[in-house]
Amino acid sequence: MASEEELFASVDALLEEEPQLPPPAERARLREAAGITQARLAVALKTSTQTVKNYENGRSEPKSPRLEAYQRLLKGWAAKYPAHTSSAAPAPVVAPQPEVAETFTGSAAPEQAEVATPVQAAAALAAPERPARSATSRRPAAKKAAAPAVDPRFPHGPLAVLDGDGSAYGAGGIVLDCPATTIPELVEWTLRESGLGAAKLNRYGKDSDPLIVLTAAAAVKLGLPERLEGHEQRRSLRLPEDHPVVKQVTKAKWQLTQRGFGPWARIYRKAQGRERQCVQLAVLSWDALDERSWPGVSEMEPADIARVLGVYAMRVITPRGSTAVSGLELMTALRPPTKAVRDEETGNWVSGYNAGSLGAEPMDPAPPEATSEHPVVVNSGWKGGFLNEEAYQWVRSVETLSDEECTLPFAVGLDLNTAFLAAAARLVVGLSAPDHFHAPTFNPKIPGSWLADLSHIELDPRLPSPFNPDGTRPTGPAWYQTHTLAYAQELGHDVHPIEAYLRRETGAYLDPWHDRLKNAYVDTLADLGVTKDLTDVEFLAAMEQHKQNDPALAAVLSAIKATVKGGVGKLRERPQGKSYKEGETWPALSRPTWRPDIRAAVISKARVNMHRKLNNMVKMTGLYPLAVLSDCVVYPSPGESPLDFLPYAASGKPQPGAFRLGPTPGLAKLEGVQSMLWAVDLMEQGLNPARHIKGGDAVLDEGE
């Protein structure tokens, strides 16, 4: 029989295990009984209003020394405002229930309009939480459609930014306490306790794995070096296999992907049933967030980084690496290669092809679609030439400038919004392997690569040729993507292909990718004050200051644009590293999304779209461009504004077919203004004014 001392020790142990704080509902009751707002309590506890909300809905718990201060306050209130004695039992602790959240295409349902979930708060990123608004004081949502319910498996959003003090900042201002002191502990906490992750984007796809972003302080606390040092390209730097952290991961029975422990590391175990066991890590001090794609984000406070990445994750996809990698991952997430199908013979469910996707296996390109180092080219000894479907890099000859043009005072640059994204809309591409044809009849509806001679077509030298990216006239037979030849036909010329590589199965593979990124781009611009209902004058004024309105959202916009161009570029990723030899395979070739023909189709259509507008501008205004670089064109102008030379109808509406101002993909915005003398001087030197029109020696990203 147990002694009294043993019984007392056992009871004391139970007392120590009791919660140090009253249930979340009681915390809220005590604060309200005292007449104190969440914002005022947040000031007293030196934290954010959202954190206080989390304490009161059970999503997070305070830690020392804030824990003791909060406990003391609640005990004082409990003595002053005891619970009603009529209550039979204290209020139970209820787990957070799935709530209706605002998305970026809709507002909360009426009955849930005052509920602010972490996902809602991230969606409402256009209004930063400083100070946080109460749920009842939020501004009305501008969107109309009702939003789907939040996935109860991921109540805390898609990601968190972990700081050195163990605070994990999530989307919408939520702050979680992370006790992990090693990478394996962090992975376990993320999967078991954090409530992080995101639901799949397609019914046949996979949920997005949670992302933990490590600040420099967090990285050091977890045993990682603050910086990765080495002489290789930073993108290829990795921890050595004998590093203590890598050994910890292996010892804990976790695995790293083939790319190892670098700026973007994936740590996983084989899935158990339907449950994935995978966590994505991004190390900020290892340059995980490229400054060109995420301007200023690495220098922000953790809560602001979470804000930026949270909106990107919910509007685009949870980042999986660079914006280019994320752009490619988004294609697969929206068009999964396989789906479950029933085997008619056995009755079992098996993996089958998902119609409209690229399938699960990589596919060899046709020789002219490949790169010169590709095994298909090297092993076959192909000498028949290659597709040269690239973005424009053209400068008009100064000899073609008229006196009237030279006397105009300004050179004005127009930039087409996400021109590659606009080209991806309703773009039919090949889904099956290429078949070889000799002397085929040209069909503009069949995607593929055609060998044809367009050198006989004579065009105005004041415009770039639509058939070559440098704008020069073709000199003989060359390989063209379908859209380029179709445009030659549109201009009234006969097209007689010599041979072709065509695909029998086709589809608008990129449509969902286009739709999601277009919505992300337009919605983010609207949050920055650039909406579709603005007049052209108002649009130009809004674009002048939109980046200053909210640098965090401006960074999201930059990342969305980089996702478009980088994703298209990744469709033909070249080998990396000095040790590569021609004819060897490289990692990118193992992806079904290594599809240079689809990249060529996007770029060909974008270049044709640009030339069509250039042609229409001549017909409507008589104006010829000075230079074109990718999606930027420079025109001579009598004034400093595009309004001084763009064509408008008598009603004041912009003329369709030419360049038009606006915030949607394919419409134009002002890129920059310089003097005409400046532009002509660059042209005489063989330099492209479009590359520098923005000022500060700006260089446009041409897609890869």
XYZ file of C-alpha atoms in Angstrom:
704
model
C 0.000 0.000 0.000
C 1.326 3.451 -0.908
C 2.554 5.693 1.875
C 1.142 9.150 2.529
C 4.399 10.712 1.254
C 4.140 8.805 -2.039
C 0.494 9.801 -2.456
C 1.273 13.462 -1.802
C 4.154 13.347 -4.304
C 1.846 11.822 -6.915
C -0.814 14.457 -6.301
C 1.776 17.243 -6.492
C 2.900 15.878 -9.837
C -0.682 16.053 -11.094
C -0.977 19.613 -9.857
C 2.180 20.548 -11.765
C 0.697 19.051 -14.938
C -2.419 21.200 -14.725
C -2.661 24.055 -17.231
C -0.941 27.172 -16.010
C -3.654 29.332 -17.542
C -7.449 29.118 -17.519
C -9.159 27.828 -20.685
C -9.097 30.204 -23.693
C -12.803 31.034 -23.391
C -12.313 32.008 -19.728
C -9.385 34.267 -20.659
C -11.653 36.170 -23.050
C -14.437 36.342 -20.430
C -12.129 37.803 -17.806
C -10.741 40.438 -20.180
C -14.226 41.489 -21.277
C -15.433 41.583 -17.672
C -12.591 43.990 -16.913
C -13.599 46.170 -19.875
C -10.220 45.828 -21.559
C -9.883 45.525 -25.361
C -7.588 43.008 -27.023
C -5.520 45.864 -28.430
C -5.005 47.404 -24.960
C -4.054 44.014 -23.495
C -1.582 43.522 -26.367
C 0.125 46.810 -25.433
C 0.366 45.720 -21.787
C 1.865 42.356 -22.759
C 4.094 43.995 -25.385
C 2.800 41.795 -28.198
C 0.397 42.088 -31.132
C -3.395 42.145 -31.034
C -3.443 39.037 -33.209
C -1.327 37.194 -30.635
C -3.852 38.054 -27.923
C -6.591 36.743 -30.198
C -4.611 33.535 -30.560
C -4.357 33.187 -26.774
C -8.118 33.566 -26.498
C -9.069 31.111 -29.226
C -6.576 28.442 -28.235
C -4.322 28.701 -31.279
C -1.182 29.574 -29.318
C 0.089 29.861 -25.763
C 2.418 32.482 -24.285
C 5.881 31.573 -23.081
C 8.117 33.048 -20.403
C 8.292 35.813 -19.314
C 5.002 36.802 -20.978
C 3.389 33.630 -19.589
C 3.909 34.669 -15.957
C 2.726 38.221 -16.591
C -0.438 37.003 -18.344
C -1.052 34.442 -15.575
C -0.748 37.128 -12.890
C -3.172 39.398 -14.735
C -5.752 36.652 -15.207
C -5.542 35.626 -11.524
C -6.182 39.230 -10.506
C -9.176 39.487 -12.809
C -10.484 36.108 -11.630
C -10.536 37.384 -8.038
C -12.452 40.503 -9.102
C -14.791 38.886 -11.607
C -15.529 35.282 -10.548
C -17.528 33.119 -12.924
C -21.269 32.843 -12.230
C -21.869 30.166 -9.591
C -24.881 28.941 -11.540
C -22.594 27.416 -14.104
C -22.428 23.684 -13.586
C -18.920 23.446 -15.010
C -16.239 25.706 -16.465
C -16.454 26.409 -20.186
C -14.834 23.560 -22.098
C -11.830 24.190 -24.315
C -13.168 23.868 -27.854
C -10.772 23.153 -30.677
C -10.807 25.808 -33.413
C -13.511 25.000 -35.915
C -13.275 25.486 -39.675
C -14.344 28.991 -40.498
C -15.315 30.798 -43.657
C -12.308 32.774 -44.823
C -11.943 35.652 -47.211
C -10.092 34.676 -50.322
C -8.728 36.937 -52.968
C -11.746 36.414 -55.208
C -14.492 36.743 -52.641
C -15.658 37.988 -49.256
C -16.758 36.097 -46.216
C -20.272 34.711 -46.142
C -22.678 37.047 -44.266
C -23.025 34.863 -41.200
C -19.236 34.668 -40.852
C -18.360 38.228 -41.803
C -16.979 39.100 -38.355
C -14.785 36.018 -37.927
C -11.114 36.728 -38.602
C -9.136 33.553 -39.196
C -5.386 33.555 -39.845
C -6.081 32.804 -43.497
C -8.520 35.712 -43.701
C -6.018 38.057 -42.181
C -3.408 37.066 -44.734
C -5.918 37.508 -47.507
C -6.662 40.993 -46.246
C -2.979 41.838 -46.618
C -3.748 45.117 -48.340
C -4.455 46.528 -44.873
C -1.447 45.729 -42.638
C -2.144 44.891 -39.005
C -0.474 47.864 -37.335
C -2.412 48.314 -35.174
C -4.572 45.276 -35.833
C -8.246 45.898 -36.427
C -10.807 44.046 -34.376
C -12.934 41.560 -36.285
C -15.894 43.941 -36.208
C -14.007 46.969 -37.492
C -12.587 45.519 -40.696
C -13.302 47.475 -43.825
C -15.926 45.916 -46.098
C -14.559 43.492 -48.646
C -14.612 44.738 -52.217
C -15.136 41.289 -53.702
C -18.521 39.657 -54.202
C -18.162 35.892 -54.456
C -18.436 33.752 -51.324
C -15.271 31.964 -50.269
C -14.801 28.290 -49.466
C -14.314 27.160 -45.878
C -10.811 26.954 -44.454
C -9.362 23.453 -44.401
C -9.516 22.442 -40.712
C -6.268 20.499 -41.132
C -4.329 23.717 -41.685
C -5.857 26.325 -39.345
C -2.688 28.425 -39.203
C -2.100 28.938 -42.895
C 0.532 27.651 -45.319
C 3.786 28.779 -43.715
C 5.609 30.442 -40.844
C 8.762 32.512 -40.412
C 10.773 31.271 -37.425
C 12.876 33.748 -35.456
C 15.681 33.055 -33.020
C 13.449 33.393 -29.941
C 11.174 30.553 -31.025
C 8.404 32.785 -32.336
C 6.940 31.424 -35.566
C 5.142 34.193 -37.465
C 2.367 32.934 -39.690
C -0.003 34.392 -42.246
C -2.345 37.072 -40.980
C -0.374 38.031 -37.878
C -0.634 34.723 -36.048
C 2.344 33.925 -33.802
C 3.082 30.360 -32.731
C 5.524 29.262 -30.061
C 8.027 26.777 -31.489
C 10.110 24.953 -28.851
C 12.377 23.162 -31.353
C 16.133 23.452 -30.862
C 17.192 21.100 -33.679
C 16.120 20.624 -37.278
C 14.515 17.190 -36.615
C 12.560 18.685 -33.694
C 11.453 21.530 -35.973
C 10.224 19.066 -38.597
C 8.307 17.060 -35.982
C 6.742 20.203 -34.497
C 5.754 21.467 -37.945
C 4.005 18.249 -38.898
C 2.457 17.385 -35.517
C 1.636 20.676 -33.810
C 1.932 23.745 -36.037
C -1.315 23.425 -38.014
C 0.549 24.628 -41.119
C -0.015 23.535 -44.692
C -2.307 24.191 -47.636
C -4.946 22.171 -49.437
C -4.331 20.852 -52.946
C -5.191 23.087 -55.895
C -6.682 20.249 -57.950
C -8.804 17.301 -56.833
C -6.176 14.900 -58.196
C -3.220 16.793 -56.771
C -1.385 16.822 -53.447
C -1.601 19.150 -50.468
C 1.160 21.743 -50.256
C 3.751 20.833 -47.672
C 4.224 23.352 -44.848
C 7.008 25.883 -45.310
C 9.211 27.093 -42.458
C 11.347 30.132 -43.272
C 14.382 30.534 -41.014
C 15.812 33.911 -40.097
C 19.561 34.094 -39.589
C 19.079 33.918 -35.817
C 16.833 30.861 -36.111
C 19.290 29.131 -38.428
C 22.153 29.618 -35.968
C 20.006 28.462 -33.031
C 19.209 25.248 -34.923
C 22.901 24.557 -35.579
C 23.148 25.871 -39.124
C 25.860 28.283 -40.302
C 24.632 31.842 -40.705
C 26.036 31.910 -44.232
C 26.887 29.237 -46.780
C 30.388 29.790 -48.071
C 31.938 28.468 -51.251
C 33.272 29.385 -54.659
C 30.457 27.815 -56.680
C 27.312 29.594 -57.776
C 25.254 30.390 -54.700
C 22.279 28.495 -56.112
C 24.281 25.238 -55.980
C 25.761 25.629 -52.481
C 24.845 22.900 -50.005
C 25.839 21.735 -46.528
C 28.425 18.945 -46.746
C 27.094 15.477 -45.991
C 29.212 15.260 -42.837
C 27.743 18.453 -41.347
C 26.275 17.810 -37.852
C 22.796 18.993 -38.907
C 22.732 16.632 -41.893
C 23.787 13.805 -39.571
C 21.007 14.769 -37.125
C 18.443 14.573 -39.913
C 19.691 11.151 -41.035
C 19.890 9.785 -37.486
C 16.271 10.802 -36.869
C 15.261 8.698 -39.905
C 14.434 11.730 -42.065
C 15.656 12.163 -45.637
C 16.806 15.049 -47.800
C 16.021 15.288 -51.501
C 18.846 14.996 -54.026
C 19.474 18.722 -53.908
C 20.629 18.290 -50.293
C 20.502 20.893 -47.526
C 20.743 24.190 -49.352
C 18.837 27.503 -49.260
C 15.663 25.520 -50.027
C 15.698 22.130 -48.312
C 12.989 19.464 -48.323
C 12.999 17.022 -45.406
C 10.710 14.020 -45.665
C 9.824 10.446 -44.835
C 7.877 8.144 -47.101
C 4.165 8.887 -46.909
C 2.082 6.763 -44.582
C -1.119 6.014 -46.432
C -2.452 9.365 -47.645
C -0.502 11.378 -45.075
C 2.515 13.123 -46.536
C 5.446 13.660 -44.187
C 7.394 16.495 -45.725
C 8.509 19.952 -44.626
C 10.057 22.658 -46.802
C 12.718 24.884 -45.240
C 13.989 28.193 -46.605
C 17.047 29.855 -45.056
C 16.913 33.623 -45.506
C 20.599 34.283 -44.792
C 21.511 31.750 -47.487
C 19.796 33.929 -50.106
C 16.684 31.763 -50.378
C 14.704 34.830 -51.471
C 16.370 36.343 -54.527
C 16.380 40.131 -54.305
C 15.375 40.429 -57.973
C 12.184 38.464 -57.412
C 11.485 39.443 -53.788
C 12.799 43.036 -53.520
C 13.532 44.038 -49.928
C 11.831 41.016 -48.366
C 14.908 39.448 -46.755
C 15.497 42.672 -44.807
C 11.940 42.877 -43.454
C 10.833 41.895 -39.961
C 9.697 38.253 -39.618
C 6.013 39.208 -39.344
C 6.252 41.213 -42.590
C 8.087 38.378 -44.372
C 5.281 36.050 -43.303
C 2.807 38.572 -44.638
C 4.451 38.720 -48.064
C 4.979 34.986 -48.424
C 1.535 34.235 -46.995
C -0.259 36.245 -49.657
C 1.903 34.748 -52.397
C 1.176 31.265 -51.057
C -2.561 31.811 -51.026
C -2.767 33.619 -54.349
C -0.185 31.558 -56.226
C 1.345 28.564 -54.388
C 3.372 27.870 -51.263
C 6.942 28.677 -52.409
C 9.010 25.594 -53.203
C 12.215 27.309 -54.219
C 12.926 30.208 -56.548
C 9.966 31.906 -58.199
C 10.905 29.991 -61.364
C 10.649 26.683 -59.491
C 7.349 27.785 -57.968
C 6.035 28.742 -61.416
C 6.798 25.260 -62.704
C 5.392 23.584 -59.580
C 2.185 25.563 -60.048
C 1.706 24.059 -63.510
C 1.893 20.539 -62.065
C -0.243 21.399 -59.020
C -3.030 22.666 -61.281
C -2.670 19.869 -63.856
C -1.548 16.759 -61.900
C -0.088 14.092 -64.194
C -2.099 11.190 -62.773
C -5.389 10.364 -61.122
C -6.906 7.274 -59.516
C -8.739 5.055 -61.999
C -10.437 1.706 -61.490
C -8.839 -1.318 -63.105
C -11.734 -3.050 -64.887
C -10.138 -6.472 -64.572
C -9.249 -6.420 -60.873
C -11.601 -3.729 -59.590
C -8.659 -2.094 -57.811
C -7.872 1.593 -57.952
C -4.642 2.303 -59.806
C -2.763 5.350 -61.010
C -3.818 6.477 -64.482
C -3.198 9.364 -66.872
C -4.999 12.593 -66.034
C -6.359 13.948 -69.317
C -5.042 17.380 -70.253
C -1.822 16.997 -68.269
C 1.716 16.322 -69.462
C 1.700 12.856 -67.906
C 4.057 11.410 -65.328
C 6.974 10.490 -67.609
C 9.427 12.852 -69.316
C 9.255 13.101 -73.088
C 12.076 13.608 -75.574
C 11.713 16.730 -77.723
C 12.022 16.799 -81.479
C 15.660 17.514 -82.442
C 14.986 21.110 -83.618
C 13.174 21.840 -80.327
C 16.060 20.637 -78.167
C 19.236 22.442 -77.163
C 22.560 21.739 -78.833
C 23.864 19.743 -75.827
C 20.752 17.536 -75.491
C 21.312 13.762 -75.883
C 18.680 13.645 -78.674
C 20.842 16.054 -80.684
C 24.290 14.752 -79.775
C 23.447 11.055 -80.138
C 21.678 11.495 -83.492
C 24.243 13.859 -84.973
C 21.450 16.317 -85.806
C 22.617 19.172 -88.036
C 19.249 20.466 -89.182
C 19.070 23.653 -87.121
C 16.987 24.693 -84.123
C 13.946 26.718 -83.213
C 14.898 30.305 -82.477
C 11.712 31.448 -80.798
C 12.930 34.083 -78.351
C 11.709 37.452 -77.127
C 12.482 40.559 -79.182
C 15.841 42.315 -78.887
C 15.642 44.806 -81.736
C 16.924 48.319 -82.352
C 15.791 50.258 -85.369
C 18.434 51.514 -87.784
C 19.026 55.256 -87.307
C 19.102 55.609 -91.112
C 15.356 54.951 -91.164
C 14.546 57.840 -88.792
C 12.736 60.733 -90.465
C 13.451 64.408 -89.750
C 10.014 64.679 -88.197
C 10.761 61.825 -85.804
C 14.123 63.292 -84.833
C 12.539 66.623 -83.910
C 10.139 65.001 -81.428
C 11.407 65.828 -77.925
C 10.792 62.580 -76.037
C 11.277 58.833 -76.177
C 8.578 57.044 -74.169
C 8.789 53.404 -73.128
C 5.701 51.201 -72.813
C 5.841 47.878 -70.988
C 3.271 45.129 -71.553
C 2.030 43.620 -68.311
C 3.151 39.988 -67.986
C 3.280 39.522 -71.763
C 4.167 35.818 -71.464
C 1.147 35.277 -69.225
C -1.128 36.987 -71.750
C 0.323 34.718 -74.446
C -0.437 31.627 -72.347
C -4.184 32.319 -72.396
C -6.073 29.752 -74.493
C -2.751 28.535 -75.888
C -3.076 25.067 -77.422
C 0.098 23.023 -76.947
C 1.135 19.466 -77.706
C 0.567 16.807 -75.055
C 1.960 13.761 -76.882
C 5.331 12.934 -78.406
C 6.278 14.626 -81.703
C 5.767 12.879 -85.033
C 7.916 13.698 -88.078
C 6.301 14.776 -91.376
C 7.759 15.697 -94.772
C 6.187 18.443 -96.923
C 3.091 18.759 -94.721
C 0.273 21.179 -95.449
C 0.437 23.951 -92.887
C -2.350 23.940 -90.326
C -2.371 26.853 -87.850
C -4.358 24.761 -85.357
C -1.685 22.082 -84.902
C 1.077 22.885 -82.394
C 4.570 21.943 -83.441
C 7.775 22.958 -85.184
C 7.854 23.670 -88.917
C 10.782 24.091 -91.300
C 9.891 26.814 -93.791
C 11.500 29.530 -95.918
C 10.162 33.010 -95.137
C 13.082 34.920 -96.653
C 10.945 36.076 -99.586
C 8.653 38.110 -97.332
C 9.544 41.788 -97.505
C 8.411 43.984 -94.613
C 8.861 47.615 -93.620
C 12.420 48.088 -92.254
C 11.035 50.535 -89.685
C 9.445 47.553 -87.936
C 11.169 44.420 -86.640
C 10.583 41.246 -88.598
C 8.082 39.082 -86.723
C 10.039 35.976 -87.710
C 13.333 36.607 -85.885
C 13.907 37.779 -82.314
C 16.575 40.261 -83.466
C 14.066 41.677 -85.948
C 16.153 40.902 -89.034
C 14.727 39.400 -92.215
C 15.186 35.602 -92.569
C 17.902 34.564 -94.992
C 16.672 31.043 -95.799
C 14.800 28.038 -94.386
C 14.459 28.005 -90.612
C 12.421 26.281 -87.920
C 9.371 28.129 -86.612
C 6.699 27.429 -84.036
C 3.116 27.251 -85.287
C 2.154 30.795 -84.179
C 4.994 32.377 -86.135
C 3.979 30.687 -89.389
C 0.305 31.378 -88.724
C 1.149 35.079 -88.422
C 2.961 35.001 -91.782
C -0.272 33.613 -93.214
C -2.261 36.314 -91.393
C -0.089 38.946 -93.106
C -1.137 37.515 -96.480
C 1.807 35.294 -97.369
C 1.777 31.702 -98.558
C 3.381 29.181 -96.236
C 4.792 25.908 -97.577
C 6.614 23.912 -94.879
C 9.441 21.617 -95.932
C 9.088 19.331 -92.939
C 7.596 19.424 -89.466
C 7.474 17.793 -86.033
C 3.857 17.846 -84.897
C 1.861 16.500 -81.953
C -1.401 14.622 -82.386
C -2.732 15.104 -78.842
C -3.232 18.717 -77.905
C -4.799 20.819 -75.186
C -4.775 24.194 -73.419
C -2.417 22.881 -70.724
C -1.526 26.317 -69.365
C -5.068 27.667 -68.992
C -5.470 27.071 -65.226
C -1.915 28.362 -64.688
C -2.778 31.497 -66.642
C -6.054 32.024 -64.786
C -4.544 31.688 -61.311
C -1.583 33.956 -62.025
C -3.751 36.516 -63.808
C -6.074 36.724 -60.791
C -3.084 36.985 -58.463
C -1.573 39.806 -60.549
C -4.797 41.778 -60.982
C -5.892 41.361 -57.348
C -2.504 42.399 -55.983
C -2.405 45.473 -58.233
C -5.920 46.325 -57.059
C -4.798 46.058 -53.425
C -2.102 48.588 -54.319
C -4.743 50.997 -55.631
C -4.502 50.157 -59.345
C -7.952 48.922 -60.312
C -9.681 48.153 -63.615
C -12.152 51.029 -63.292
C -9.516 53.802 -63.454
C -9.338 56.160 -66.419
C -6.038 56.161 -68.314
C -4.994 59.382 -66.577
C -5.845 57.888 -63.175
C -4.106 54.638 -64.100
C -0.837 56.392 -64.918
C -1.025 58.359 -61.653
C -1.756 55.215 -59.620
C 1.129 53.328 -61.224
C 3.530 56.131 -60.274
C 2.976 55.554 -56.566
C 1.674 51.984 -56.218
C 4.985 50.591 -54.930
C 5.141 53.245 -52.211
C 1.605 52.439 -51.034
C 2.721 49.132 -49.556
C 6.270 47.793 -50.133
C 5.225 44.329 -48.912
C 2.475 43.998 -51.500
C 4.781 45.503 -54.128
C 7.163 42.629 -53.366
C 4.316 40.146 -53.860
C 3.582 41.729 -57.250
C 7.244 41.458 -58.234
C 7.290 37.792 -57.227
C 4.167 37.066 -59.271
C 5.758 38.591 -62.378
C 8.973 36.639 -61.752
C 6.912 33.460 -61.369
C 5.479 33.938 -64.855
C 8.768 34.562 -66.628
C 10.747 32.088 -64.556
C 8.149 29.360 -64.986
C 8.221 29.747 -68.763
C 12.029 29.772 -68.715
C 12.157 26.579 -66.647
C 10.373 24.709 -69.440
C 13.775 24.630 -71.150
C 16.211 24.650 -68.237
C 19.802 24.218 -69.421
C 22.460 22.127 -67.620
C 24.232 23.775 -64.693
C 27.827 23.425 -63.522
C 31.262 23.412 -65.100
C 31.563 19.632 -65.065
C 28.738 19.067 -67.549
C 29.641 17.502 -70.902
C 27.535 17.652 -74.080
C 25.359 14.604 -74.629
C 24.942 13.819 -70.931
C 21.540 14.102 -69.340
C 20.946 16.684 -66.617
C 18.404 16.682 -63.766
C 15.819 18.881 -65.483
C 15.371 16.300 -68.251
C 13.752 13.893 -65.770
C 10.739 16.206 -65.425
C 7.631 15.876 -67.604
C 7.651 19.688 -67.560
C 10.931 19.888 -69.487
C 9.085 21.008 -72.589
C 11.020 23.438 -74.802
C 8.237 23.263 -77.399
C 5.740 24.749 -74.921
C 8.203 27.485 -74.010
C 8.651 28.228 -77.726
C 4.876 28.403 -78.191
C 4.485 30.971 -75.397
C 7.332 33.161 -76.621
C 6.308 32.900 -80.272
C 2.762 33.984 -79.443
C 4.028 36.844 -77.243
C 6.324 38.111 -80.011
C 3.535 37.845 -82.602
C 1.191 39.722 -80.252
C 3.793 42.469 -79.953
C 4.290 42.757 -83.725
C 0.539 42.836 -84.333
C 0.263 45.844 -82.008
C 3.255 47.519 -83.661
C 1.596 47.046 -87.048
C -1.725 48.405 -85.836
C 0.002 51.431 -84.331
C 1.387 52.273 -87.771
C -2.079 51.996 -89.308
C -3.733 54.105 -86.607
C -1.063 56.705 -85.796
C 1.687 56.472 -88.424
C 4.195 55.981 -85.592
C 7.090 53.520 -85.765
C 8.990 52.218 -82.716
C 12.618 53.001 -81.937
C 13.365 49.730 -80.184
C 11.793 46.638 -78.636
C 13.159 44.473 -75.831
C 11.009 41.533 -74.774
C 7.778 43.187 -73.625
C 9.013 46.810 -73.690
C 8.703 49.125 -76.720
C 10.025 52.681 -77.104
C 8.252 55.300 -79.240
C 9.178 58.843 -80.220
C 6.637 61.194 -78.686
C 5.651 64.878 -78.680
C 5.049 64.676 -74.916
C 6.228 62.822 -71.822
C 3.075 60.711 -71.518
C 1.770 57.722 -73.506
C -1.456 59.718 -73.778
C 0.399 61.969 -76.229
C 0.707 59.289 -78.911
C -1.602 56.343 -78.189
C -4.683 56.166 -80.450
C -8.086 57.101 -79.005
C -11.501 57.188 -80.681
C -13.553 60.375 -80.861
C -15.464 59.129 -77.824
C -12.228 59.135 -75.820
C -12.018 55.354 -75.632
C -8.737 53.645 -76.564
C -8.635 52.035 -79.994
C -8.640 48.234 -79.906
C -5.747 46.450 -81.563
C -3.039 48.950 -80.621
C -1.268 49.430 -77.298
C -3.726 50.220 -74.502
C -3.085 51.268 -70.921
C -4.455 49.161 -68.086
C -3.733 46.777 -65.193
C -4.442 43.397 -66.810
C -2.007 41.055 -68.611
C -1.306 42.198 -72.156
C -2.205 45.839 -71.512
C 0.514 48.453 -71.171
C 1.980 50.709 -68.526
C 4.580 53.477 -68.670
C 8.088 52.048 -68.400
C 10.063 55.296 -68.568
C 10.707 58.583 -70.357
C 13.957 60.002 -71.737
C 14.870 62.609 -74.337
C 14.808 61.688 -78.013
C 18.449 62.780 -78.250
C 19.320 60.256 -75.536
C 17.565 57.476 -77.443
C 19.193 58.297 -80.782
C 22.617 58.433 -79.143
C 22.144 54.896 -77.789
C 20.853 53.662 -81.132
C 23.940 55.045 -82.905
C 26.078 53.051 -80.467
C 24.122 49.895 -81.232
C 22.578 49.884 -77.765
C 18.918 49.242 -77.036
C 17.019 52.224 -75.558
C 14.333 49.858 -74.234
C 16.934 48.295 -71.934
C 17.698 51.617 -70.267
C 14.525 53.720 -70.692
C 13.563 53.245 -67.043
C 16.718 54.995 -65.869
C 19.384 53.792 -63.495
C 20.716 51.456 -66.190
C 17.612 49.286 -65.858
C 17.816 45.887 -67.528
C 14.668 43.939 -68.298
C 14.390 40.277 -67.436
C 13.967 38.489 -70.736
C 12.410 35.348 -69.379
C 15.075 32.943 -68.141
